PDB file of C-alpha atoms and ligand atoms in Angstrom:
ATOM      1  CA  MET A  22      11.113 -12.582  33.476  1.00  0.00           C
ATOM      2  CA  ASN A  23      14.741 -14.448  32.735  1.00  0.00           C
ATOM      3  CA  THR A  24      16.480 -14.731  29.860  1.00  0.00           C
ATOM      4  CA  GLU A  25      16.288 -18.749  29.863  1.00  0.00           C
ATOM      5  CA  ASP A  26      12.387 -18.057  29.885  1.00  0.00           C
ATOM      6  CA  THR A  27      12.037 -15.451  27.346  1.00  0.00           C
ATOM      7  CA  ALA A  28      14.849 -17.768  24.706  1.00  0.00           C
ATOM      8  CA  ASP A  29      12.361 -20.622  25.351  1.00  0.00           C
ATOM      9  CA  LEU A  30       9.275 -18.463  24.441  1.00  0.00           C
ATOM     10  CA  GLU A  31      11.005 -17.241  21.304  1.00  0.00           C
ATOM     11  CA  GLN A  32      11.792 -20.989  20.484  1.00  0.00           C
ATOM     12  CA  ALA A  33       8.036 -22.160  20.739  1.00  0.00           C
ATOM     13  CA  PHE A  34       7.344 -19.065  19.063  1.00  0.00           C
ATOM     14  CA  GLN A  35       9.372 -19.267  16.020  1.00  0.00           C
ATOM     15  CA  ILE A  36       7.568 -23.392  16.321  1.00  0.00           C
ATOM     16  CA  ARG A  37       4.415 -21.569  16.320  1.00  0.00           C
ATOM     17  CA  ILE A  38       5.011 -19.312  13.098  1.00  0.00           C
ATOM     18  CA  ASP A  39       7.325 -22.195  11.146  1.00  0.00           C
ATOM     19  CA  LYS A  40       4.285 -24.885  11.413  1.00  0.00           C
ATOM     20  CA  GLU A  41       1.781 -21.514   9.875  1.00  0.00           C
ATOM     21  CA  GLU A  42       0.592 -21.329  12.767  1.00  0.00           C
ATOM     22  CA  LYS A  43      -1.565 -17.730  12.930  1.00  0.00           C
ATOM     23  CA  ILE A  44      -0.323 -15.644  15.968  1.00  0.00           C
ATOM     24  CA  GLU A  45      -3.416 -14.174  17.850  1.00  0.00           C
ATOM     25  CA  PRO A  46      -3.358 -10.412  19.613  1.00  0.00           C
ATOM     26  CA  LYS A  47      -3.021 -11.722  23.144  1.00  0.00           C
ATOM     27  CA  ASP A  48      -0.512 -14.716  22.509  1.00  0.00           C
ATOM     28  CA  TRP A  49       2.881 -13.872  22.938  1.00  0.00           C
ATOM     29  CA  MET A  50       4.665 -12.554  21.204  1.00  0.00           C
ATOM     30  CA  PRO A  51       8.753 -10.981  21.020  1.00  0.00           C
ATOM     31  CA  GLY A  52       8.530  -7.471  21.842  1.00  0.00           C
ATOM     32  CA  GLU A  53      10.441  -6.942  17.848  1.00  0.00           C
ATOM     33  CA  TYR A  54       7.907  -8.686  16.330  1.00  0.00           C
ATOM     34  CA  ARG A  55       4.994  -6.813  17.626  1.00  0.00           C
ATOM     35  CA  ARG A  56       7.154  -3.522  17.040  1.00  0.00           C
ATOM     36  CA  ASN A  57       8.094  -4.574  13.396  1.00  0.00           C
ATOM     37  CA  LEU A  58       4.544  -5.233  12.911  1.00  0.00           C
ATOM     38  CA  ILE A  59       2.804  -1.899  13.995  1.00  0.00           C
ATOM     39  CA  ARG A  60       5.509  -0.476  11.698  1.00  0.00           C
ATOM     40  CA  GLN A  61       4.451  -2.368   8.881  1.00  0.00           C
ATOM     41  CA  ILE A  62       0.633  -2.125   9.356  1.00  0.00           C
ATOM     42  CA  SER A  63       0.227   1.658  10.343  1.00  0.00           C
ATOM     43  CA  GLN A  64       2.887   2.289   7.116  1.00  0.00           C
ATOM     44  CA  HIS A  65       0.030  -0.019   5.312  1.00  0.00           C
ATOM     45  CA  ALA A  66      -2.648   1.880   6.671  1.00  0.00           C
ATOM     46  CA  HIS A  67      -1.879   5.136   6.716  1.00  0.00           C
ATOM     47  CA  SER A  68      -1.127   4.859   2.423  1.00  0.00           C
ATOM     48  CA  GLU A  69      -4.144   3.707   2.149  1.00  0.00           C
ATOM     49  CA  VAL A  70      -5.345   6.147   3.886  1.00  0.00           C
ATOM     50  CA  ILE A  71      -3.015   9.283   2.756  1.00  0.00           C
ATOM     51  CA  GLY A  72      -4.028   7.430  -1.114  1.00  0.00           C
ATOM     52  CA  MET A  73      -7.084   9.079  -1.471  1.00  0.00           C
ATOM     53  CA  GLN A  74      -5.833  12.139  -1.847  1.00  0.00           C
ATOM     54  CA  PRO A  75      -3.955  11.904  -5.146  1.00  0.00           C
ATOM     55  CA  GLU A  76      -7.187  10.252  -6.356  1.00  0.00           C
ATOM     56  CA  GLY A  77      -9.662  11.912  -4.487  1.00  0.00           C
ATOM     57  CA  ASN A  78      -8.373  15.550  -6.451  1.00  0.00           C
ATOM     58  CA  TRP A  79      -9.904  14.019 -10.189  1.00  0.00           C
ATOM     59  CA  LEU A  80     -13.571  12.923  -7.806  1.00  0.00           C
ATOM     60  CA  THR A  81     -14.493  16.686  -9.288  1.00  0.00           C
ATOM     61  CA  ARG A  82     -13.372  16.295 -12.914  1.00  0.00           C
ATOM     62  CA  ALA A  83     -14.354  12.981 -13.569  1.00  0.00           C
ATOM     63  CA  PRO A  84     -15.460  13.097 -17.490  1.00  0.00           C
ATOM     64  CA  THR A  85     -18.902  11.179 -17.105  1.00  0.00           C
ATOM     65  CA  LEU A  86     -21.342   9.840 -14.184  1.00  0.00           C
ATOM     66  CA  ARG A  87     -19.827   6.593 -14.497  1.00  0.00           C
ATOM     67  CA  ARG A  88     -16.286   7.207 -14.103  1.00  0.00           C
ATOM     68  CA  LYS A  89     -17.089   9.371 -11.276  1.00  0.00           C
ATOM     69  CA  ALA A  90     -19.326   7.243  -9.061  1.00  0.00           C
ATOM     70  CA  VAL A  91     -16.601   4.182  -9.855  1.00  0.00           C
ATOM     71  CA  LEU A  92     -13.931   6.452  -8.477  1.00  0.00           C
ATOM     72  CA  LEU A  93     -15.781   8.070  -5.738  1.00  0.00           C
ATOM     73  CA  ALA A  94     -16.221   4.391  -4.528  1.00  0.00           C
ATOM     74  CA  LYS A  95     -13.199   3.235  -5.129  1.00  0.00           C
ATOM     75  CA  VAL A  96     -11.534   6.270  -2.956  1.00  0.00           C
ATOM     76  CA  GLN A  97     -14.228   4.823  -0.082  1.00  0.00           C
ATOM     77  CA  ASP A  98     -13.190   1.453  -0.252  1.00  0.00           C
ATOM     78  CA  GLU A  99      -9.429   3.107   0.240  1.00  0.00           C
ATOM     79  CA  GLY A 100     -10.557   5.236   3.000  1.00  0.00           C
ATOM     80  CA  GLY A 101     -12.170   1.378   4.248  1.00  0.00           C
ATOM     81  CA  HIS A 102      -8.737  -0.744   3.803  1.00  0.00           C
ATOM     82  CA  GLY A 103      -7.290   2.057   6.439  1.00  0.00           C
ATOM     83  CA  LEU A 104      -9.738   2.140   8.940  1.00  0.00           C
ATOM     84  CA  TYR A 105      -9.524  -1.911   8.529  1.00  0.00           C
ATOM     85  CA  LEU A 106      -6.742  -1.576   9.119  1.00  0.00           C
ATOM     86  CA  TYR A 107      -5.988   0.406  12.141  1.00  0.00           C
ATOM     87  CA  SER A 108      -8.242  -1.339  13.308  1.00  0.00           C
ATOM     88  CA  SER A 109      -5.618  -4.397  13.065  1.00  0.00           C
ATOM     89  CA  ALA A 110      -2.149  -2.819  14.503  1.00  0.00           C
ATOM     90  CA  GLU A 111      -4.957  -1.296  17.590  1.00  0.00           C
ATOM     91  CA  THR A 112      -4.542  -6.197  18.741  1.00  0.00           C
ATOM     92  CA  LEU A 113      -1.271  -4.805  19.458  1.00  0.00           C
ATOM     93  CA  GLY A 114      -1.467  -2.346  21.930  1.00  0.00           C
ATOM     94  CA  VAL A 115      -1.850   0.518  20.324  1.00  0.00           C
ATOM     95  CA  SER A 116      -3.387   3.864  19.993  1.00  0.00           C
ATOM     96  CA  ARG A 117      -5.441   5.607  16.937  1.00  0.00           C
ATOM     97  CA  ALA A 118      -4.203   8.515  18.290  1.00  0.00           C
ATOM     98  CA  GLU A 119      -0.729   7.330  18.381  1.00  0.00           C
ATOM     99  CA  MET A 120      -0.174   6.060  14.640  1.00  0.00           C
ATOM    100  CA  ILE A 121      -1.918   9.539  13.507  1.00  0.00           C
ATOM    101  CA  GLU A 122       0.846  11.921  15.726  1.00  0.00           C
ATOM    102  CA  ALA A 123       3.418   9.578  14.121  1.00  0.00           C
ATOM    103  CA  LEU A 124       1.587  10.196  10.499  1.00  0.00           C
ATOM    104  CA  GLN A 125       0.640  14.393  11.112  1.00  0.00           C
ATOM    105  CA  SER A 126       4.651  14.848  12.512  1.00  0.00           C
ATOM    106  CA  GLY A 127       6.501  12.363  10.066  1.00  0.00           C
ATOM    107  CA  LYS A 128       7.950   9.795  12.061  1.00  0.00           C
ATOM    108  CA  ALA A 129       5.993   7.447  10.529  1.00  0.00           C
ATOM    109  CA  LYS A 130       6.397   6.987   6.786  1.00  0.00           C
ATOM    110  CA  TYR A 131       3.348   5.575   3.924  1.00  0.00           C
ATOM    111  CA  ALA A 132       4.319   4.939   0.683  1.00  0.00           C
ATOM    112  CA  SER A 133       6.445   7.269  -1.177  1.00  0.00           C
ATOM    113  CA  ILE A 134       4.181   6.973  -4.626  1.00  0.00           C
ATOM    114  CA  PHE A 135       1.250   8.749  -3.679  1.00  0.00           C
ATOM    115  CA  ASN A 136       3.373  12.279  -2.952  1.00  0.00           C
ATOM    116  CA  TYR A 137       3.513  12.466  -7.027  1.00  0.00           C
ATOM    117  CA  PRO A 138       1.168  14.632  -8.187  1.00  0.00           C
ATOM    118  CA  THR A 139      -1.934  13.349 -10.758  1.00  0.00           C
ATOM    119  CA  LEU A 140      -1.432  15.639 -13.901  1.00  0.00           C
ATOM    120  CA  SER A 141      -3.947  14.076 -15.899  1.00  0.00           C
ATOM    121  CA  TRP A 142      -7.329  12.327 -16.155  1.00  0.00           C
ATOM    122  CA  ALA A 143      -5.058   9.446 -17.598  1.00  0.00           C
ATOM    123  CA  ASP A 144      -2.975   9.208 -14.638  1.00  0.00           C
ATOM    124  CA  ILE A 145      -6.175   7.753 -12.540  1.00  0.00           C
ATOM    125  CA  GLY A 146      -6.404   4.880 -15.100  1.00  0.00           C
ATOM    126  CA  ALA A 147      -2.289   4.580 -14.686  1.00  0.00           C
ATOM    127  CA  ILE A 148      -3.196   4.519 -11.056  1.00  0.00           C
ATOM    128  CA  GLY A 149      -5.632   2.326 -10.785  1.00  0.00           C
ATOM    129  CA  TRP A 150      -3.500  -0.296 -13.304  1.00  0.00           C
ATOM    130  CA  LEU A 151       0.040   0.049 -11.985  1.00  0.00           C
ATOM    131  CA  VAL A 152      -0.615   1.716  -8.046  1.00  0.00           C
ATOM    132  CA  ASP A 153      -2.920  -0.540  -7.176  1.00  0.00           C
ATOM    133  CA  GLY A 154      -1.767  -3.412  -9.097  1.00  0.00           C
ATOM    134  CA  ALA A 155       1.855  -2.926  -7.432  1.00  0.00           C
ATOM    135  CA  ALA A 156      -0.788  -2.787  -3.900  1.00  0.00           C
ATOM    136  CA  ILE A 157      -2.377  -6.509  -5.317  1.00  0.00           C
ATOM    137  CA  VAL A 158       1.174  -8.332  -5.669  1.00  0.00           C
ATOM    138  CA  ASN A 159       2.228  -7.449  -2.912  1.00  0.00           C
ATOM    139  CA  GLN A 160      -1.173  -8.360  -0.610  1.00  0.00           C
ATOM    140  CA  ILE A 161      -1.815 -11.002  -1.899  1.00  0.00           C
ATOM    141  CA  SER A 162       1.559 -12.297  -0.707  1.00  0.00           C
ATOM    142  CA  LEU A 163       0.369 -11.400   2.993  1.00  0.00           C
ATOM    143  CA  GLN A 164      -2.960 -13.200   3.281  1.00  0.00           C
ATOM    144  CA  ARG A 165      -0.375 -15.919   4.245  1.00  0.00           C
ATOM    145  CA  THR A 166       1.744 -12.558   6.841  1.00  0.00           C
ATOM    146  CA  SER A 167       1.955 -14.602  10.417  1.00  0.00           C
ATOM    147  CA  TYR A 168      -0.172 -12.176  12.528  1.00  0.00           C
ATOM    148  CA  GLY A 169      -4.172 -13.024  12.472  1.00  0.00           C
ATOM    149  CA  PRO A 170      -5.574  -9.627  11.854  1.00  0.00           C
ATOM    150  CA  TYR A 171      -3.308  -8.500   9.428  1.00  0.00           C
ATOM    151  CA  ALA A 172      -4.146 -11.288   7.462  1.00  0.00           C
ATOM    152  CA  ARG A 173      -7.516 -11.327   7.498  1.00  0.00           C
ATOM    153  CA  ALA A 174      -8.041  -7.833   6.795  1.00  0.00           C
ATOM    154  CA  MET A 175      -5.959  -8.790   3.741  1.00  0.00           C
ATOM    155  CA  VAL A 176      -8.299 -11.311   2.178  1.00  0.00           C
ATOM    156  CA  ARG A 177     -10.842  -8.645   2.215  1.00  0.00           C
ATOM    157  CA  ILE A 178      -8.172  -6.105   1.054  1.00  0.00           C
ATOM    158  CA  CYS A 179      -7.126  -7.783  -1.747  1.00  0.00           C
ATOM    159  CA  LYS A 180     -10.787  -8.537  -3.466  1.00  0.00           C
ATOM    160  CA  GLU A 181     -11.598  -4.808  -3.409  1.00  0.00           C
ATOM    161  CA  GLU A 182      -8.159  -4.178  -5.178  1.00  0.00           C
ATOM    162  CA  SER A 183      -8.119  -6.167  -8.042  1.00  0.00           C
ATOM    163  CA  PHE A 184     -11.148  -4.088  -8.617  1.00  0.00           C
ATOM    164  CA  HIS A 185      -9.932  -1.158  -8.387  1.00  0.00           C
ATOM    165  CA  GLN A 186      -7.066  -2.440 -10.736  1.00  0.00           C
ATOM    166  CA  ARG A 187      -9.841  -3.125 -13.107  1.00  0.00           C
ATOM    167  CA  GLN A 188     -11.291  -0.087 -13.100  1.00  0.00           C
ATOM    168  CA  GLY A 189      -7.917   1.536 -13.791  1.00  0.00           C
ATOM    169  CA  TYR A 190      -7.310  -1.140 -16.398  1.00  0.00           C
ATOM    170  CA  GLU A 191     -10.756   0.044 -18.292  1.00  0.00           C
ATOM    171  CA  ILE A 192      -9.600   3.457 -18.374  1.00  0.00           C
ATOM    172  CA  MET A 193      -6.358   2.686 -19.925  1.00  0.00           C
ATOM    173  CA  LEU A 194      -8.029   0.662 -21.877  1.00  0.00           C
ATOM    174  CA  SER A 195     -10.702   3.274 -23.438  1.00  0.00           C
ATOM    175  CA  LEU A 196      -7.455   6.048 -23.748  1.00  0.00           C
ATOM    176  CA  SER A 197      -5.385   4.060 -25.874  1.00  0.00           C
ATOM    177  CA  ARG A 198      -8.222   3.418 -28.313  1.00  0.00           C
ATOM    178  CA  GLY A 199      -8.849   7.170 -28.499  1.00  0.00           C
ATOM    179  CA  ASN A 200      -7.800   9.540 -30.612  1.00  0.00           C
ATOM    180  CA  GLN A 201      -4.160  10.738 -31.061  1.00  0.00           C
ATOM    181  CA  ALA A 202      -4.760  12.804 -28.077  1.00  0.00           C
ATOM    182  CA  GLN A 203      -6.037  10.209 -25.824  1.00  0.00           C
ATOM    183  CA  ARG A 204      -3.356   7.966 -26.399  1.00  0.00           C
ATOM    184  CA  GLU A 205      -0.658  10.273 -25.763  1.00  0.00           C
ATOM    185  CA  MET A 206      -2.154  11.145 -22.726  1.00  0.00           C
ATOM    186  CA  ALA A 207      -2.521   7.207 -21.279  1.00  0.00           C
ATOM    187  CA  GLN A 208       1.515   7.109 -22.698  1.00  0.00           C
ATOM    188  CA  ASP A 209       3.371  10.265 -20.155  1.00  0.00           C
ATOM    189  CA  ALA A 210       0.318   8.268 -17.462  1.00  0.00           C
ATOM    190  CA  LEU A 211       2.583   5.504 -18.135  1.00  0.00           C
ATOM    191  CA  ASN A 212       5.974   6.776 -18.473  1.00  0.00           C
ATOM    192  CA  ARG A 213       5.461   8.358 -15.565  1.00  0.00           C
ATOM    193  CA  TRP A 214       4.190   6.117 -12.985  1.00  0.00           C
ATOM    194  CA  TRP A 215       5.951   3.220 -13.838  1.00  0.00           C
ATOM    195  CA  TRP A 216       9.111   3.480 -12.144  1.00  0.00           C
ATOM    196  CA  PRO A 217       6.949   5.403  -9.055  1.00  0.00           C
ATOM    197  CA  SER A 218       5.065   1.494  -8.976  1.00  0.00           C
ATOM    198  CA  LEU A 219       8.756  -1.002  -9.180  1.00  0.00           C
ATOM    199  CA  MET A 220       9.845   1.643  -6.353  1.00  0.00           C
ATOM    200  CA  MET A 221       6.412   0.654  -4.478  1.00  0.00           C
ATOM    201  CA  PHE A 222       8.617  -2.945  -3.477  1.00  0.00           C
ATOM    202  CA  GLY A 223      10.853  -0.734  -1.958  1.00  0.00           C
ATOM    203  CA  PRO A 224      15.218  -1.227  -1.886  1.00  0.00           C
ATOM    204  CA  HIS A 225      16.737  -4.267  -2.721  1.00  0.00           C
ATOM    205  CA  ASP A 226      16.982  -7.204  -0.810  1.00  0.00           C
ATOM    206  CA  ALA A 227      20.162  -6.409  -0.264  1.00  0.00           C
ATOM    207  CA  ASP A 228      19.566  -2.787   1.022  1.00  0.00           C
ATOM    208  CA  SER A 229      16.230  -3.539   3.159  1.00  0.00           C
ATOM    209  CA  ALA A 230      16.879  -3.274   6.598  1.00  0.00           C
ATOM    210  CA  HIS A 231      13.773  -4.541   7.948  1.00  0.00           C
ATOM    211  CA  SER A 232      13.693  -8.073   5.319  1.00  0.00           C
ATOM    212  CA  ALA A 233      15.594 -10.653   7.198  1.00  0.00           C
ATOM    213  CA  LYS A 234      13.810 -11.196  10.360  1.00  0.00           C
ATOM    214  CA  SER A 235      10.834 -10.142   8.776  1.00  0.00           C
ATOM    215  CA  MET A 236      11.017 -12.991   6.396  1.00  0.00           C
ATOM    216  CA  ARG A 237      12.199 -15.118   8.923  1.00  0.00           C
ATOM    217  CA  TRP A 238       9.047 -14.669  11.574  1.00  0.00           C
ATOM    218  CA  LYS A 239       6.543 -14.630   8.316  1.00  0.00           C
ATOM    219  CA  ILE A 240       5.685 -11.005   8.500  1.00  0.00           C
ATOM    220  CA  LYS A 241       6.341 -10.827   5.133  1.00  0.00           C
ATOM    221  CA  ARG A 242       6.734 -14.179   2.652  1.00  0.00           C
ATOM    222  CA  GLU A 243       8.162 -12.487  -0.632  1.00  0.00           C
ATOM    223  CA  THR A 244      11.059 -10.068  -0.630  1.00  0.00           C
ATOM    224  CA  ASN A 245      11.012  -6.710  -2.127  1.00  0.00           C
ATOM    225  CA  ASP A 246      13.143  -8.082  -5.830  1.00  0.00           C
ATOM    226  CA  ASP A 247      10.867 -11.328  -6.036  1.00  0.00           C
ATOM    227  CA  LEU A 248       7.126  -9.361  -5.389  1.00  0.00           C
ATOM    228  CA  ARG A 249       8.673  -6.585  -8.013  1.00  0.00           C
ATOM    229  CA  GLN A 250       9.724  -8.907 -10.418  1.00  0.00           C
ATOM    230  CA  LYS A 251       6.259 -10.400 -10.331  1.00  0.00           C
ATOM    231  CA  PHE A 252       4.809  -7.233 -10.785  1.00  0.00           C
ATOM    232  CA  VAL A 253       7.185  -6.315 -14.109  1.00  0.00           C
ATOM    233  CA  ASP A 254       6.076 -10.056 -15.375  1.00  0.00           C
ATOM    234  CA  GLN A 255       2.015  -9.109 -14.855  1.00  0.00           C
ATOM    235  CA  SER A 256       2.472  -5.538 -16.244  1.00  0.00           C
ATOM    236  CA  VAL A 257       4.663  -6.011 -18.867  1.00  0.00           C
ATOM    237  CA  PRO A 258       1.324  -7.826 -21.295  1.00  0.00           C
ATOM    238  CA  GLN A 259      -0.819  -5.367 -19.927  1.00  0.00           C
ATOM    239  CA  ILE A 260       1.604  -3.264 -22.205  1.00  0.00           C
ATOM    240  CA  ASP A 261       1.758  -5.226 -25.149  1.00  0.00           C
ATOM    241  CA  VAL A 262      -2.672  -4.979 -24.967  1.00  0.00           C
ATOM    242  CA  LEU A 263      -2.807  -1.537 -24.877  1.00  0.00           C
ATOM    243  CA  LYS A 264       0.177  -0.694 -27.599  1.00  0.00           C
ATOM    244  CA  LEU A 265       1.429   1.124 -25.890  1.00  0.00           C
ATOM    245  CA  GLU A 266       5.409   1.940 -26.166  1.00  0.00           C
ATOM    246  CA  TYR A 267       7.586   0.201 -23.797  1.00  0.00           C
ATOM    247  CA  PRO A 268       8.453   3.242 -20.324  1.00  0.00           C
ATOM    248  CA  ASP A 269      11.824   1.766 -19.782  1.00  0.00           C
ATOM    249  CA  PRO A 270      13.393   1.069 -22.845  1.00  0.00           C
ATOM    250  CA  GLU A 271      15.380  -2.159 -20.946  1.00  0.00           C
ATOM    251  CA  LEU A 272      12.486  -3.603 -20.898  1.00  0.00           C
ATOM    252  CA  LYS A 273      12.728  -7.090 -22.195  1.00  0.00           C
ATOM    253  CA  TRP A 274      12.060 -10.608 -21.725  1.00  0.00           C
ATOM    254  CA  ASN A 275      14.923 -12.873 -21.261  1.00  0.00           C
ATOM    255  CA  GLU A 276      14.460 -15.915 -21.915  1.00  0.00           C
ATOM    256  CA  ASN A 277      17.330 -17.953 -19.822  1.00  0.00           C
ATOM    257  CA  ARG A 278      15.025 -16.455 -16.640  1.00  0.00           C
ATOM    258  CA  GLY A 279      11.586 -16.797 -17.612  1.00  0.00           C
ATOM    259  CA  HIS A 280      10.647 -13.469 -16.533  1.00  0.00           C
ATOM    260  CA  TYR A 281      11.105  -9.600 -17.836  1.00  0.00           C
ATOM    261  CA  ASP A 282      14.772  -7.934 -17.824  1.00  0.00           C
ATOM    262  CA  PHE A 283      14.149  -4.105 -17.076  1.00  0.00           C
ATOM    263  CA  GLY A 284      16.414  -1.024 -16.293  1.00  0.00           C
ATOM    264  CA  GLU A 285      17.639  -0.225 -12.325  1.00  0.00           C
ATOM    265  CA  LEU A 286      15.360   2.395 -10.477  1.00  0.00           C
ATOM    266  CA  ASP A 287      16.905   5.836  -9.649  1.00  0.00           C
ATOM    267  CA  TRP A 288      16.763   5.308  -5.770  1.00  0.00           C
ATOM    268  CA  ASP A 289      18.619   8.565  -4.811  1.00  0.00           C
ATOM    269  CA  GLU A 290      14.781   9.899  -6.082  1.00  0.00           C
ATOM    270  CA  PHE A 291      12.745   7.233  -4.006  1.00  0.00           C
ATOM    271  CA  TYR A 292      15.037   7.680  -1.035  1.00  0.00           C
ATOM    272  CA  ALA A 293      14.356  11.776  -1.608  1.00  0.00           C
ATOM    273  CA  VAL A 294      10.995  11.114  -1.918  1.00  0.00           C
ATOM    274  CA  ILE A 295      10.864   9.567   1.432  1.00  0.00           C
ATOM    275  CA  LYS A 296      12.883  11.685   3.598  1.00  0.00           C
ATOM    276  CA  GLY A 297      10.326  13.622   2.456  1.00  0.00           C
ATOM    277  CA  ASP A 298      11.333  15.523  -0.863  1.00  0.00           C
ATOM    278  CA  GLY A 299       8.550  14.042  -2.945  1.00  0.00           C
ATOM    279  CA  HIS A 300       6.200  16.303  -4.893  1.00  0.00           C
ATOM    280  CA  CYS A 301       3.485  16.691  -2.818  1.00  0.00           C
ATOM    281  CA  ASN A 302       4.678  15.625   0.888  1.00  0.00           C
ATOM    282  CA  ARG A 303       4.533  18.925   2.365  1.00  0.00           C
ATOM    283  CA  GLU A 304       0.286  18.845   0.966  1.00  0.00           C
ATOM    284  CA  ARG A 305      -0.398  16.160   1.414  1.00  0.00           C
ATOM    285  CA  ILE A 306       0.080  16.204   5.006  1.00  0.00           C
ATOM    286  CA  GLN A 307      -1.370  19.641   5.643  1.00  0.00           C
ATOM    287  CA  HIS A 308      -4.429  18.282   4.506  1.00  0.00           C
ATOM    288  CA  HIS A 309      -4.602  15.370   7.029  1.00  0.00           C
ATOM    289  CA  VAL A 310      -3.881  17.406   9.561  1.00  0.00           C
ATOM    290  CA  LYS A 311      -6.749  19.535   7.907  1.00  0.00           C
ATOM    291  CA  ALA A 312      -9.008  17.197   7.624  1.00  0.00           C
ATOM    292  CA  HIS A 313      -8.172  15.778  10.810  1.00  0.00           C
ATOM    293  CA  GLU A 314      -9.351  19.135  12.697  1.00  0.00           C
ATOM    294  CA  GLU A 315     -11.929  19.876  10.720  1.00  0.00           C
ATOM    295  CA  GLY A 316     -12.732  16.176  12.595  1.00  0.00           C
ATOM    296  CA  GLU A 317     -12.595  17.254  15.797  1.00  0.00           C
ATOM    297  CA  TRP A 318     -16.342  17.481  16.440  1.00  0.00           C
ATOM    298  CA  VAL A 319     -17.079  14.030  15.482  1.00  0.00           C
ATOM    299  CA  ARG A 320     -14.644  12.425  17.986  1.00  0.00           C
ATOM    300  CA  ASP A 321     -16.077  15.379  20.549  1.00  0.00           C
ATOM    301  CA  ALA A 322     -19.569  14.100  20.070  1.00  0.00           C
ATOM    302  CA  LEU A 323     -18.571  10.046  20.466  1.00  0.00           C
ATOM    303  CA  LYS A 324     -16.070  10.881  23.162  1.00  0.00           C
ATOM    304  CA  ALA A 325     -19.043  12.699  24.493  1.00  0.00           C
ATOM    305  CA  TYR A 326     -22.172   9.501  23.537  1.00  0.00           C
ATOM    306  CA  ASP A 327     -19.578   6.838  25.590  1.00  0.00           C
ATOM    307  CA  ALA A 328     -19.676   8.671  28.720  1.00  0.00           C
ATOM    308  CA  LYS A 329     -23.132   9.462  28.102  1.00  0.00           C
ATOM    309  CA  LYS A 330     -23.822   5.963  28.106  1.00  0.00           C
ATOM    310  CA  LYS A 331     -21.607   4.254  31.046  1.00  0.00           C
ATOM    311  CA  ALA A 332     -23.363   7.249  33.148  1.00  0.00           C
ATOM    312  CA  ARG A 333     -26.375   5.577  32.482  1.00  0.00           C
ATOM    313  CA  HIS A 334     -25.136   2.460  33.398  1.00  0.00           C
ATOM    314  CA  ALA A 335     -23.554   3.034  36.703  1.00  0.00           C
ATOM    315  CA  ALA A 336     -26.397   5.164  37.783  1.00  0.00           C
TER     316      ALA A 336
HETATM  317 FE1  LIG B  28      -6.406  -0.330  -1.323  1.00  0.00          FE
HETATM  318 FE1  LIG B  29      -6.872   0.117  -3.620  1.00  0.00          FE
END
């Protein structure tokens, strides 16, 4: 195809995007749009699956049968989110095996928050409330993303995420109304998870490598800083209800802006965790590799079944 044809196609593509039409798997799309989406959706899928680990860590120690059943359902939901998202990325021509390889070799990233350890039961509350809460803020805007299969996966995921957020907040509420030790546990979890939750929205817009193009193509619908502000604004009144102390001394309502002000994030920590130096990076990948290897027989059985079916069909 000559460059003139490509320019025409790109123009027609942008017109469709501007008209809020969804792009579907068989439609023409610029190579960079496809690559950008594969990166973003697979990163998102990896985050869902790796995110099962910090919470899975507390399944055997949930304080009551009810808490255990709820947490089990939540962790299973996250596995399901990973599966919808891998399927959605596959429609762009990348295979599941390639994505898993990229995750395990460190080529692909996942949300850095899942490299922090879960030290107490209150962390399960804080994760549901803050981490799933931050994910919802981001994912609600992604329901309007321009790629059809990704946007549709988000609709269902968001419904489940709001249950996750509530189960987390309910844990925090119980602890914050409990005895002194329980209140301290809740405060400690809030203090530790607050900043990493804000980091989930990524670097400042000015420092974000993929932002401008992703916005023009409507892969992303709102900028990192806008989404982060939304999250802060929704979470501070929730801290007030819990009667816990603010995890950031600079958090305060700004009448002029109509938003909460907050302190600067520790970007050195952010980049260190992304580059693999968080508390649990190695452990998370090692665990993933181990689980993947243990599942080899399932993949073999599926392939054998498929081959048998095809042979029967051919006969
Ligand atoms: Fe999820
Ligand atoms: Fe979730």
